[in-house]
PDB file of N, CA and C in Angstrom:
ATOM      1  N   MET A   1      26.715 -42.635  -1.908  1.00  0.00           N
ATOM      2  CA  MET A   1      28.027 -42.436  -2.501  1.00  0.00           C
ATOM      3  C   MET A   1      28.914 -41.727  -1.486  1.00  0.00           C
ATOM      4  N   GLU A   2      30.090 -42.200  -1.326  1.00  0.00           N
ATOM      5  CA  GLU A   2      31.018 -41.639  -0.347  1.00  0.00           C
ATOM      6  C   GLU A   2      31.604 -40.336  -0.872  1.00  0.00           C
ATOM      7  N   LYS A   3      31.603 -39.305  -0.035  1.00  0.00           N
ATOM      8  CA  LYS A   3      32.170 -38.020  -0.418  1.00  0.00           C
ATOM      9  C   LYS A   3      33.638 -37.989  -0.045  1.00  0.00           C
ATOM     10  N   ILE A   4      34.421 -37.370  -0.918  1.00  0.00           N
ATOM     11  CA  ILE A   4      35.854 -37.260  -0.681  1.00  0.00           C
ATOM     12  C   ILE A   4      36.136 -35.840  -0.229  1.00  0.00           C
ATOM     13  N   HIS A   5      36.802 -35.694   0.899  1.00  0.00           N
ATOM     14  CA  HIS A   5      37.146 -34.378   1.424  1.00  0.00           C
ATOM     15  C   HIS A   5      38.644 -34.166   1.299  1.00  0.00           C
ATOM     16  N   GLU A   6      39.023 -33.016   0.762  1.00  0.00           N
ATOM     17  CA  GLU A   6      40.442 -32.703   0.658  1.00  0.00           C
ATOM     18  C   GLU A   6      40.822 -31.807   1.822  1.00  0.00           C
ATOM     19  N   THR A   7      41.708 -32.314   2.659  1.00  0.00           N
ATOM     20  CA  THR A   7      42.116 -31.539   3.827  1.00  0.00           C
ATOM     21  C   THR A   7      43.471 -30.881   3.632  1.00  0.00           C
ATOM     22  N   SER A   8      44.152 -31.218   2.544  1.00  0.00           N
ATOM     23  CA  SER A   8      45.494 -30.675   2.350  1.00  0.00           C
ATOM     24  C   SER A   8      45.487 -29.239   1.828  1.00  0.00           C
ATOM     25  N   LEU A   9      44.370 -28.769   1.300  1.00  0.00           N
ATOM     26  CA  LEU A   9      44.281 -27.412   0.772  1.00  0.00           C
ATOM     27  C   LEU A   9      43.394 -26.557   1.655  1.00  0.00           C
ATOM     28  N   PRO A  10      43.733 -25.300   1.841  1.00  0.00           N
ATOM     29  CA  PRO A  10      42.835 -24.402   2.561  1.00  0.00           C
ATOM     30  C   PRO A  10      41.521 -24.281   1.799  1.00  0.00           C
ATOM     31  N   ALA A  11      40.440 -23.946   2.500  1.00  0.00           N
ATOM     32  CA  ALA A  11      39.118 -23.883   1.897  1.00  0.00           C
ATOM     33  C   ALA A  11      39.064 -22.924   0.720  1.00  0.00           C
ATOM     34  N   THR A  12      39.885 -21.882   0.736  1.00  0.00           N
ATOM     35  CA  THR A  12      39.841 -20.884  -0.334  1.00  0.00           C
ATOM     36  C   THR A  12      40.813 -21.178  -1.468  1.00  0.00           C
ATOM     37  N   ALA A  13      41.651 -22.198  -1.319  1.00  0.00           N
ATOM     38  CA  ALA A  13      42.647 -22.502  -2.352  1.00  0.00           C
ATOM     39  C   ALA A  13      41.968 -23.067  -3.588  1.00  0.00           C
ATOM     40  N   GLU A  14      42.496 -22.688  -4.733  1.00  0.00           N
ATOM     41  CA  GLU A  14      41.968 -23.197  -5.990  1.00  0.00           C
ATOM     42  C   GLU A  14      42.611 -24.542  -6.275  1.00  0.00           C
ATOM     43  N   LYS A  15      41.790 -25.533  -6.585  1.00  0.00           N
ATOM     44  CA  LYS A  15      42.296 -26.859  -6.898  1.00  0.00           C
ATOM     45  C   LYS A  15      42.744 -26.875  -8.357  1.00  0.00           C
ATOM     46  N   PRO A  16      43.792 -27.641  -8.685  1.00  0.00           N
ATOM     47  CA  PRO A  16      44.284 -27.679 -10.073  1.00  0.00           C
ATOM     48  C   PRO A  16      43.204 -28.070 -11.073  1.00  0.00           C
ATOM     49  N   GLN A  17      42.349 -29.050 -10.730  1.00  0.00           N
ATOM     50  CA  GLN A  17      41.320 -29.478 -11.671  1.00  0.00           C
ATOM     51  C   GLN A  17      40.279 -28.389 -11.895  1.00  0.00           C
ATOM     52  N   ASP A  18      40.026 -27.521 -10.889  1.00  0.00           N
ATOM     53  CA  ASP A  18      39.105 -26.403 -11.075  1.00  0.00           C
ATOM     54  C   ASP A  18      39.672 -25.435 -12.109  1.00  0.00           C
ATOM     55  N   ARG A  19      40.941 -25.165 -12.013  1.00  0.00           N
ATOM     56  CA  ARG A  19      41.600 -24.254 -12.937  1.00  0.00           C
ATOM     57  C   ARG A  19      41.565 -24.833 -14.350  1.00  0.00           C
ATOM     58  N   ASP A  20      41.757 -26.127 -14.489  1.00  0.00           N
ATOM     59  CA  ASP A  20      41.725 -26.766 -15.796  1.00  0.00           C
ATOM     60  C   ASP A  20      40.347 -26.662 -16.424  1.00  0.00           C
ATOM     61  N   ILE A  21      39.310 -26.898 -15.668  1.00  0.00           N
ATOM     62  CA  ILE A  21      37.943 -26.822 -16.180  1.00  0.00           C
ATOM     63  C   ILE A  21      37.609 -25.385 -16.559  1.00  0.00           C
ATOM     64  N   GLU A  22      37.981 -24.443 -15.707  1.00  0.00           N
ATOM     65  CA  GLU A  22      37.728 -23.035 -16.019  1.00  0.00           C
ATOM     66  C   GLU A  22      38.470 -22.626 -17.285  1.00  0.00           C
ATOM     67  N   GLY A  23      39.710 -23.085 -17.432  1.00  0.00           N
ATOM     68  CA  GLY A  23      40.480 -22.782 -18.631  1.00  0.00           C
ATOM     69  C   GLY A  23      39.829 -23.360 -19.879  1.00  0.00           C
ATOM     70  N   LEU A  24      39.322 -24.588 -19.757  1.00  0.00           N
ATOM     71  CA  LEU A  24      38.638 -25.232 -20.866  1.00  0.00           C
ATOM     72  C   LEU A  24      37.403 -24.428 -21.268  1.00  0.00           C
ATOM     73  N   ILE A  25      36.630 -24.020 -20.281  1.00  0.00           N
ATOM     74  CA  ILE A  25      35.414 -23.257 -20.557  1.00  0.00           C
ATOM     75  C   ILE A  25      35.755 -21.931 -21.222  1.00  0.00           C
ATOM     76  N   GLU A  26      36.739 -21.217 -20.679  1.00  0.00           N
ATOM     77  CA  GLU A  26      37.138 -19.932 -21.264  1.00  0.00           C
ATOM     78  C   GLU A  26      37.634 -20.114 -22.697  1.00  0.00           C
ATOM     79  N   GLU A  27      38.402 -21.166 -22.932  1.00  0.00           N
ATOM     80  CA  GLU A  27      38.905 -21.432 -24.284  1.00  0.00           C
ATOM     81  C   GLU A  27      37.755 -21.679 -25.249  1.00  0.00           C
ATOM     82  N   ARG A  28      36.786 -22.467 -24.826  1.00  0.00           N
ATOM     83  CA  ARG A  28      35.638 -22.780 -25.688  1.00  0.00           C
ATOM     84  C   ARG A  28      34.815 -21.529 -25.977  1.00  0.00           C
ATOM     85  N   ILE A  29      34.618 -20.690 -24.967  1.00  0.00           N
ATOM     86  CA  ILE A  29      33.853 -19.461 -25.170  1.00  0.00           C
ATOM     87  C   ILE A  29      34.562 -18.566 -26.180  1.00  0.00           C
ATOM     88  N   GLU A  30      35.882 -18.456 -26.069  1.00  0.00           N
ATOM     89  CA  GLU A  30      36.642 -17.643 -27.022  1.00  0.00           C
ATOM     90  C   GLU A  30      36.533 -18.203 -28.436  1.00  0.00           C
ATOM     91  N   ARG A  31      36.605 -19.521 -28.558  1.00  0.00           N
ATOM     92  CA  ARG A  31      36.455 -20.150 -29.877  1.00  0.00           C
ATOM     93  C   ARG A  31      35.086 -19.839 -30.467  1.00  0.00           C
ATOM     94  N   VAL A  32      34.048 -19.929 -29.636  1.00  0.00           N
ATOM     95  CA  VAL A  32      32.688 -19.659 -30.104  1.00  0.00           C
ATOM     96  C   VAL A  32      32.557 -18.195 -30.513  1.00  0.00           C
ATOM     97  N   LYS A  33      33.116 -17.276 -29.722  1.00  0.00           N
ATOM     98  CA  LYS A  33      33.068 -15.852 -30.064  1.00  0.00           C
ATOM     99  C   LYS A  33      33.730 -15.612 -31.414  1.00  0.00           C
ATOM    100  N   ASN A  34      34.893 -16.221 -31.635  1.00  0.00           N
ATOM    101  CA  ASN A  34      35.587 -16.071 -32.915  1.00  0.00           C
ATOM    102  C   ASN A  34      34.762 -16.647 -34.059  1.00  0.00           C
ATOM    103  N   TYR A  35      34.155 -17.795 -33.811  1.00  0.00           N
ATOM    104  CA  TYR A  35      33.320 -18.442 -34.822  1.00  0.00           C
ATOM    105  C   TYR A  35      32.105 -17.574 -35.147  1.00  0.00           C
ATOM    106  N   MET A  36      31.479 -17.017 -34.112  1.00  0.00           N
ATOM    107  CA  MET A  36      30.315 -16.166 -34.303  1.00  0.00           C
ATOM    108  C   MET A  36      30.682 -14.917 -35.089  1.00  0.00           C
ATOM    109  N   GLY A  37      31.892 -14.409 -34.904  1.00  0.00           N
ATOM    110  CA  GLY A  37      32.342 -13.237 -35.639  1.00  0.00           C
ATOM    111  C   GLY A  37      32.386 -13.485 -37.136  1.00  0.00           C
ATOM    112  N   GLU A  38      32.660 -14.744 -37.509  1.00  0.00           N
ATOM    113  CA  GLU A  38      32.704 -15.101 -38.919  1.00  0.00           C
ATOM    114  C   GLU A  38      31.305 -15.246 -39.511  1.00  0.00           C
ATOM    115  N   PHE A  39      30.334 -15.599 -38.671  1.00  0.00           N
ATOM    116  CA  PHE A  39      28.963 -15.820 -39.123  1.00  0.00           C
ATOM    117  C   PHE A  39      27.997 -15.067 -38.206  1.00  0.00           C
ATOM    118  N   PRO A  40      27.863 -13.755 -38.388  1.00  0.00           N
ATOM    119  CA  PRO A  40      27.074 -12.946 -37.465  1.00  0.00           C
ATOM    120  C   PRO A  40      25.585 -13.274 -37.437  1.00  0.00           C
ATOM    121  N   GLU A  41      25.065 -13.913 -38.455  1.00  0.00           N
ATOM    122  CA  GLU A  41      23.629 -14.190 -38.480  1.00  0.00           C
ATOM    123  C   GLU A  41      23.347 -15.684 -38.329  1.00  0.00           C
ATOM    124  N   MET A  42      24.012 -16.329 -37.396  1.00  0.00           N
ATOM    125  CA  MET A  42      23.812 -17.762 -37.182  1.00  0.00           C
ATOM    126  C   MET A  42      22.415 -18.013 -36.631  1.00  0.00           C
ATOM    127  N   LYS A  43      21.742 -18.996 -37.197  1.00  0.00           N
ATOM    128  CA  LYS A  43      20.408 -19.368 -36.716  1.00  0.00           C
ATOM    129  C   LYS A  43      20.501 -20.728 -36.038  1.00  0.00           C
ATOM    130  N   GLY A  44      19.731 -20.916 -34.977  1.00  0.00           N
ATOM    131  CA  GLY A  44      19.760 -22.182 -34.258  1.00  0.00           C
ATOM    132  C   GLY A  44      21.009 -22.366 -33.426  1.00  0.00           C
ATOM    133  N   PHE A  45      21.706 -21.284 -33.134  1.00  0.00           N
ATOM    134  CA  PHE A  45      22.951 -21.334 -32.373  1.00  0.00           C
ATOM    135  C   PHE A  45      22.652 -21.391 -30.879  1.00  0.00           C
ATOM    136  N   SER A  46      23.322 -22.253 -30.166  1.00  0.00           N
ATOM    137  CA  SER A  46      23.127 -22.353 -28.729  1.00  0.00           C
ATOM    138  C   SER A  46      24.480 -22.469 -28.028  1.00  0.00           C
ATOM    139  N   LEU A  47      24.950 -21.361 -27.487  1.00  0.00           N
ATOM    140  CA  LEU A  47      26.218 -21.346 -26.764  1.00  0.00           C
ATOM    141  C   LEU A  47      26.177 -22.348 -25.610  1.00  0.00           C
ATOM    142  N   TYR A  48      25.064 -22.379 -24.900  1.00  0.00           N
ATOM    143  CA  TYR A  48      24.908 -23.286 -23.758  1.00  0.00           C
ATOM    144  C   TYR A  48      25.154 -24.735 -24.186  1.00  0.00           C
ATOM    145  N   ASP A  49      24.500 -25.171 -25.257  1.00  0.00           N
ATOM    146  CA  ASP A  49      24.642 -26.562 -25.700  1.00  0.00           C
ATOM    147  C   ASP A  49      26.073 -26.890 -26.108  1.00  0.00           C
ATOM    148  N   ILE A  50      26.731 -25.951 -26.778  1.00  0.00           N
ATOM    149  CA  ILE A  50      28.111 -26.190 -27.212  1.00  0.00           C
ATOM    150  C   ILE A  50      29.047 -26.314 -26.018  1.00  0.00           C
ATOM    151  N   ILE A  51      28.940 -25.380 -25.074  1.00  0.00           N
ATOM    152  CA  ILE A  51      29.828 -25.392 -23.905  1.00  0.00           C
ATOM    153  C   ILE A  51      29.567 -26.620 -23.042  1.00  0.00           C
ATOM    154  N   ILE A  52      28.297 -26.910 -22.759  1.00  0.00           N
ATOM    155  CA  ILE A  52      27.957 -28.072 -21.924  1.00  0.00           C
ATOM    156  C   ILE A  52      28.454 -29.356 -22.577  1.00  0.00           C
ATOM    157  N   SER A  53      28.271 -29.483 -23.880  1.00  0.00           N
ATOM    158  CA  SER A  53      28.711 -30.670 -24.596  1.00  0.00           C
ATOM    159  C   SER A  53      30.224 -30.853 -24.491  1.00  0.00           C
ATOM    160  N   ASP A  54      30.974 -29.770 -24.690  1.00  0.00           N
ATOM    161  CA  ASP A  54      32.436 -29.854 -24.610  1.00  0.00           C
ATOM    162  C   ASP A  54      32.916 -30.210 -23.210  1.00  0.00           C
ATOM    163  N   VAL A  55      32.338 -29.560 -22.212  1.00  0.00           N
ATOM    164  CA  VAL A  55      32.749 -29.817 -20.827  1.00  0.00           C
ATOM    165  C   VAL A  55      32.360 -31.233 -20.426  1.00  0.00           C
ATOM    166  N   GLU A  56      31.157 -31.649 -20.792  1.00  0.00           N
ATOM    167  CA  GLU A  56      30.682 -32.988 -20.463  1.00  0.00           C
ATOM    168  C   GLU A  56      31.572 -34.052 -21.110  1.00  0.00           C
ATOM    169  N   LYS A  57      31.945 -33.835 -22.360  1.00  0.00           N
ATOM    170  CA  LYS A  57      32.805 -34.790 -23.057  1.00  0.00           C
ATOM    171  C   LYS A  57      34.163 -34.900 -22.375  1.00  0.00           C
ATOM    172  N   ALA A  58      34.743 -33.759 -22.013  1.00  0.00           N
ATOM    173  CA  ALA A  58      36.042 -33.765 -21.337  1.00  0.00           C
ATOM    174  C   ALA A  58      35.955 -34.457 -19.977  1.00  0.00           C
ATOM    175  N   MET A  59      34.883 -34.178 -19.234  1.00  0.00           N
ATOM    176  CA  MET A  59      34.719 -34.756 -17.904  1.00  0.00           C
ATOM    177  C   MET A  59      34.532 -36.272 -17.987  1.00  0.00           C
ATOM    178  N   ILE A  60      33.656 -36.720 -18.869  1.00  0.00           N
ATOM    179  CA  ILE A  60      33.399 -38.160 -18.995  1.00  0.00           C
ATOM    180  C   ILE A  60      34.658 -38.879 -19.482  1.00  0.00           C
ATOM    181  N   SER A  61      35.342 -38.310 -20.456  1.00  0.00           N
ATOM    182  CA  SER A  61      36.576 -38.926 -20.964  1.00  0.00           C
ATOM    183  C   SER A  61      37.613 -39.066 -19.859  1.00  0.00           C
ATOM    184  N   SER A  62      37.745 -38.025 -19.053  1.00  0.00           N
ATOM    185  CA  SER A  62      38.712 -38.035 -17.959  1.00  0.00           C
ATOM    186  C   SER A  62      38.377 -39.119 -16.934  1.00  0.00           C
ATOM    187  N   VAL A  63      37.118 -39.216 -16.562  1.00  0.00           N
ATOM    188  CA  VAL A  63      36.705 -40.218 -15.565  1.00  0.00           C
ATOM    189  C   VAL A  63      36.871 -41.622 -16.140  1.00  0.00           C
ATOM    190  N   LEU A  64      36.541 -41.812 -17.398  1.00  0.00           N
ATOM    191  CA  LEU A  64      36.726 -43.135 -18.017  1.00  0.00           C
ATOM    192  C   LEU A  64      38.200 -43.519 -18.062  1.00  0.00           C
ATOM    193  N   ARG A  65      39.074 -42.545 -18.329  1.00  0.00           N
ATOM    194  CA  ARG A  65      40.516 -42.823 -18.295  1.00  0.00           C
ATOM    195  C   ARG A  65      40.940 -43.266 -16.898  1.00  0.00           C
ATOM    196  N   GLU A  66      40.471 -42.538 -15.891  1.00  0.00           N
ATOM    197  CA  GLU A  66      40.845 -42.850 -14.502  1.00  0.00           C
ATOM    198  C   GLU A  66      40.323 -44.215 -14.059  1.00  0.00           C
ATOM    199  N   THR A  67      39.165 -44.630 -14.589  1.00  0.00           N
ATOM    200  CA  THR A  67      38.585 -45.925 -14.208  1.00  0.00           C
ATOM    201  C   THR A  67      38.970 -47.022 -15.197  1.00  0.00           C
ATOM    202  N   LYS A  68      39.915 -46.684 -16.093  1.00  0.00           N
ATOM    203  CA  LYS A  68      40.390 -47.640 -17.108  1.00  0.00           C
ATOM    204  C   LYS A  68      39.231 -48.211 -17.931  1.00  0.00           C
ATOM    205  N   GLY A  69      38.254 -47.342 -18.240  1.00  0.00           N
ATOM    206  CA  GLY A  69      37.132 -47.719 -19.090  1.00  0.00           C
ATOM    207  C   GLY A  69      35.992 -48.420 -18.374  1.00  0.00           C
ATOM    208  N   ASN A  70      36.095 -48.581 -17.068  1.00  0.00           N
ATOM    209  CA  ASN A  70      35.027 -49.253 -16.321  1.00  0.00           C
ATOM    210  C   ASN A  70      33.826 -48.299 -16.200  1.00  0.00           C
ATOM    211  N   GLN A  71      32.781 -48.565 -16.978  1.00  0.00           N
ATOM    212  CA  GLN A  71      31.629 -47.676 -17.034  1.00  0.00           C
ATOM    213  C   GLN A  71      30.814 -47.681 -15.741  1.00  0.00           C
ATOM    214  N   LEU A  72      30.762 -48.791 -15.049  1.00  0.00           N
ATOM    215  CA  LEU A  72      30.029 -48.840 -13.788  1.00  0.00           C
ATOM    216  C   LEU A  72      30.689 -47.937 -12.751  1.00  0.00           C
ATOM    217  N   LYS A  73      32.016 -48.044 -12.625  1.00  0.00           N
ATOM    218  CA  LYS A  73      32.743 -47.176 -11.691  1.00  0.00           C
ATOM    219  C   LYS A  73      32.622 -45.714 -12.109  1.00  0.00           C
ATOM    220  N   ALA A  74      32.757 -45.458 -13.400  1.00  0.00           N
ATOM    221  CA  ALA A  74      32.667 -44.086 -13.907  1.00  0.00           C
ATOM    222  C   ALA A  74      31.295 -43.487 -13.624  1.00  0.00           C
ATOM    223  N   SER A  75      30.247 -44.262 -13.834  1.00  0.00           N
ATOM    224  CA  SER A  75      28.890 -43.749 -13.596  1.00  0.00           C
ATOM    225  C   SER A  75      28.681 -43.418 -12.123  1.00  0.00           C
ATOM    226  N   LYS A  76      29.269 -44.216 -11.243  1.00  0.00           N
ATOM    227  CA  LYS A  76      29.152 -43.928  -9.810  1.00  0.00           C
ATOM    228  C   LYS A  76      29.890 -42.648  -9.448  1.00  0.00           C
ATOM    229  N   ILE A  77      31.082 -42.462  -9.999  1.00  0.00           N
ATOM    230  CA  ILE A  77      31.858 -41.242  -9.734  1.00  0.00           C
ATOM    231  C   ILE A  77      31.114 -40.020 -10.259  1.00  0.00           C
ATOM    232  N   LEU A  78      30.539 -40.140 -11.451  1.00  0.00           N
ATOM    233  CA  LEU A  78      29.830 -39.027 -12.072  1.00  0.00           C
ATOM    234  C   LEU A  78      28.457 -38.776 -11.449  1.00  0.00           C
ATOM    235  N   GLY A  79      27.941 -39.785 -10.754  1.00  0.00           N
ATOM    236  CA  GLY A  79      26.625 -39.642 -10.120  1.00  0.00           C
ATOM    237  C   GLY A  79      25.472 -39.771 -11.102  1.00  0.00           C
ATOM    238  N   ILE A  80      25.709 -40.564 -12.163  1.00  0.00           N
ATOM    239  CA  ILE A  80      24.651 -40.806 -13.141  1.00  0.00           C
ATOM    240  C   ILE A  80      24.469 -42.299 -13.337  1.00  0.00           C
ATOM    241  N   ASN A  81      23.335 -42.673 -13.884  1.00  0.00           N
ATOM    242  CA  ASN A  81      23.021 -44.066 -14.154  1.00  0.00           C
ATOM    243  C   ASN A  81      23.956 -44.608 -15.240  1.00  0.00           C
ATOM    244  N   ARG A  82      24.311 -45.877 -15.150  1.00  0.00           N
ATOM    245  CA  ARG A  82      25.212 -46.482 -16.129  1.00  0.00           C
ATOM    246  C   ARG A  82      24.645 -46.396 -17.546  1.00  0.00           C
ATOM    247  N   ASN A  83      23.338 -46.591 -17.687  1.00  0.00           N
ATOM    248  CA  ASN A  83      22.724 -46.501 -19.018  1.00  0.00           C
ATOM    249  C   ASN A  83      22.783 -45.071 -19.561  1.00  0.00           C
ATOM    250  N   THR A  84      22.650 -44.095 -18.677  1.00  0.00           N
ATOM    251  CA  THR A  84      22.780 -42.695 -19.084  1.00  0.00           C
ATOM    252  C   THR A  84      24.196 -42.434 -19.563  1.00  0.00           C
ATOM    253  N   LEU A  85      25.181 -42.966 -18.838  1.00  0.00           N
ATOM    254  CA  LEU A  85      26.575 -42.812 -19.233  1.00  0.00           C
ATOM    255  C   LEU A  85      26.807 -43.434 -20.602  1.00  0.00           C
ATOM    256  N   ARG A  86      26.280 -44.631 -20.819  1.00  0.00           N
ATOM    257  CA  ARG A  86      26.451 -45.304 -22.108  1.00  0.00           C
ATOM    258  C   ARG A  86      25.858 -44.473 -23.245  1.00  0.00           C
ATOM    259  N   LYS A  87      24.700 -43.862 -23.006  1.00  0.00           N
ATOM    260  CA  LYS A  87      24.061 -43.018 -24.018  1.00  0.00           C
ATOM    261  C   LYS A  87      24.920 -41.782 -24.303  1.00  0.00           C
ATOM    262  N   LYS A  88      25.449 -41.175 -23.248  1.00  0.00           N
ATOM    263  CA  LYS A  88      26.290 -39.985 -23.418  1.00  0.00           C
ATOM    264  C   LYS A  88      27.575 -40.342 -24.177  1.00  0.00           C
ATOM    265  N   ILE A  89      28.150 -41.497 -23.888  1.00  0.00           N
ATOM    266  CA  ILE A  89      29.355 -41.948 -24.595  1.00  0.00           C
ATOM    267  C   ILE A  89      29.049 -42.061 -26.086  1.00  0.00           C
ATOM    268  N   LYS A  90      27.904 -42.626 -26.396  1.00  0.00           N
ATOM    269  CA  LYS A  90      27.498 -42.783 -27.795  1.00  0.00           C
ATOM    270  C   LYS A  90      27.208 -41.429 -28.439  1.00  0.00           C
ATOM    271  N   ASP A  91      26.406 -40.598 -27.761  1.00  0.00           N
ATOM    272  CA  ASP A  91      26.011 -39.294 -28.301  1.00  0.00           C
ATOM    273  C   ASP A  91      27.198 -38.349 -28.487  1.00  0.00           C
ATOM    274  N   LEU A  92      28.145 -38.385 -27.532  1.00  0.00           N
ATOM    275  CA  LEU A  92      29.309 -37.493 -27.582  1.00  0.00           C
ATOM    276  C   LEU A  92      30.463 -38.091 -28.385  1.00  0.00           C
ATOM    277  N   LYS A  93      30.270 -39.297 -28.878  1.00  0.00           N
ATOM    278  CA  LYS A  93      31.286 -40.000 -29.677  1.00  0.00           C
ATOM    279  C   LYS A  93      32.619 -40.120 -28.931  1.00  0.00           C
ATOM    280  N   ILE A  94      32.531 -40.631 -27.716  1.00  0.00           N
ATOM    281  CA  ILE A  94      33.724 -40.821 -26.879  1.00  0.00           C
ATOM    282  C   ILE A  94      34.285 -42.210 -27.144  1.00  0.00           C
TER     283      ILE A  94
END
């Protein structure tokens, strides 16, 4: 897979998409904290699974939009097998 190098930004500069992902993660964590406050004795709760699922859904949706729904191209960009992508699309209800 060909790697894309960005030369227009200094090595220490924050890329806009990095900021968006970080913002998404922070927003989700805050939502979970608020939700947990309402139910302090939650059983079977997994912050990791919730955050990973949300980030994964956003990332896959974004790549599918950019590839105009082409799952083969999207799977190559994401670095996963096309069948894995299809399963994730189904599981995440994308």
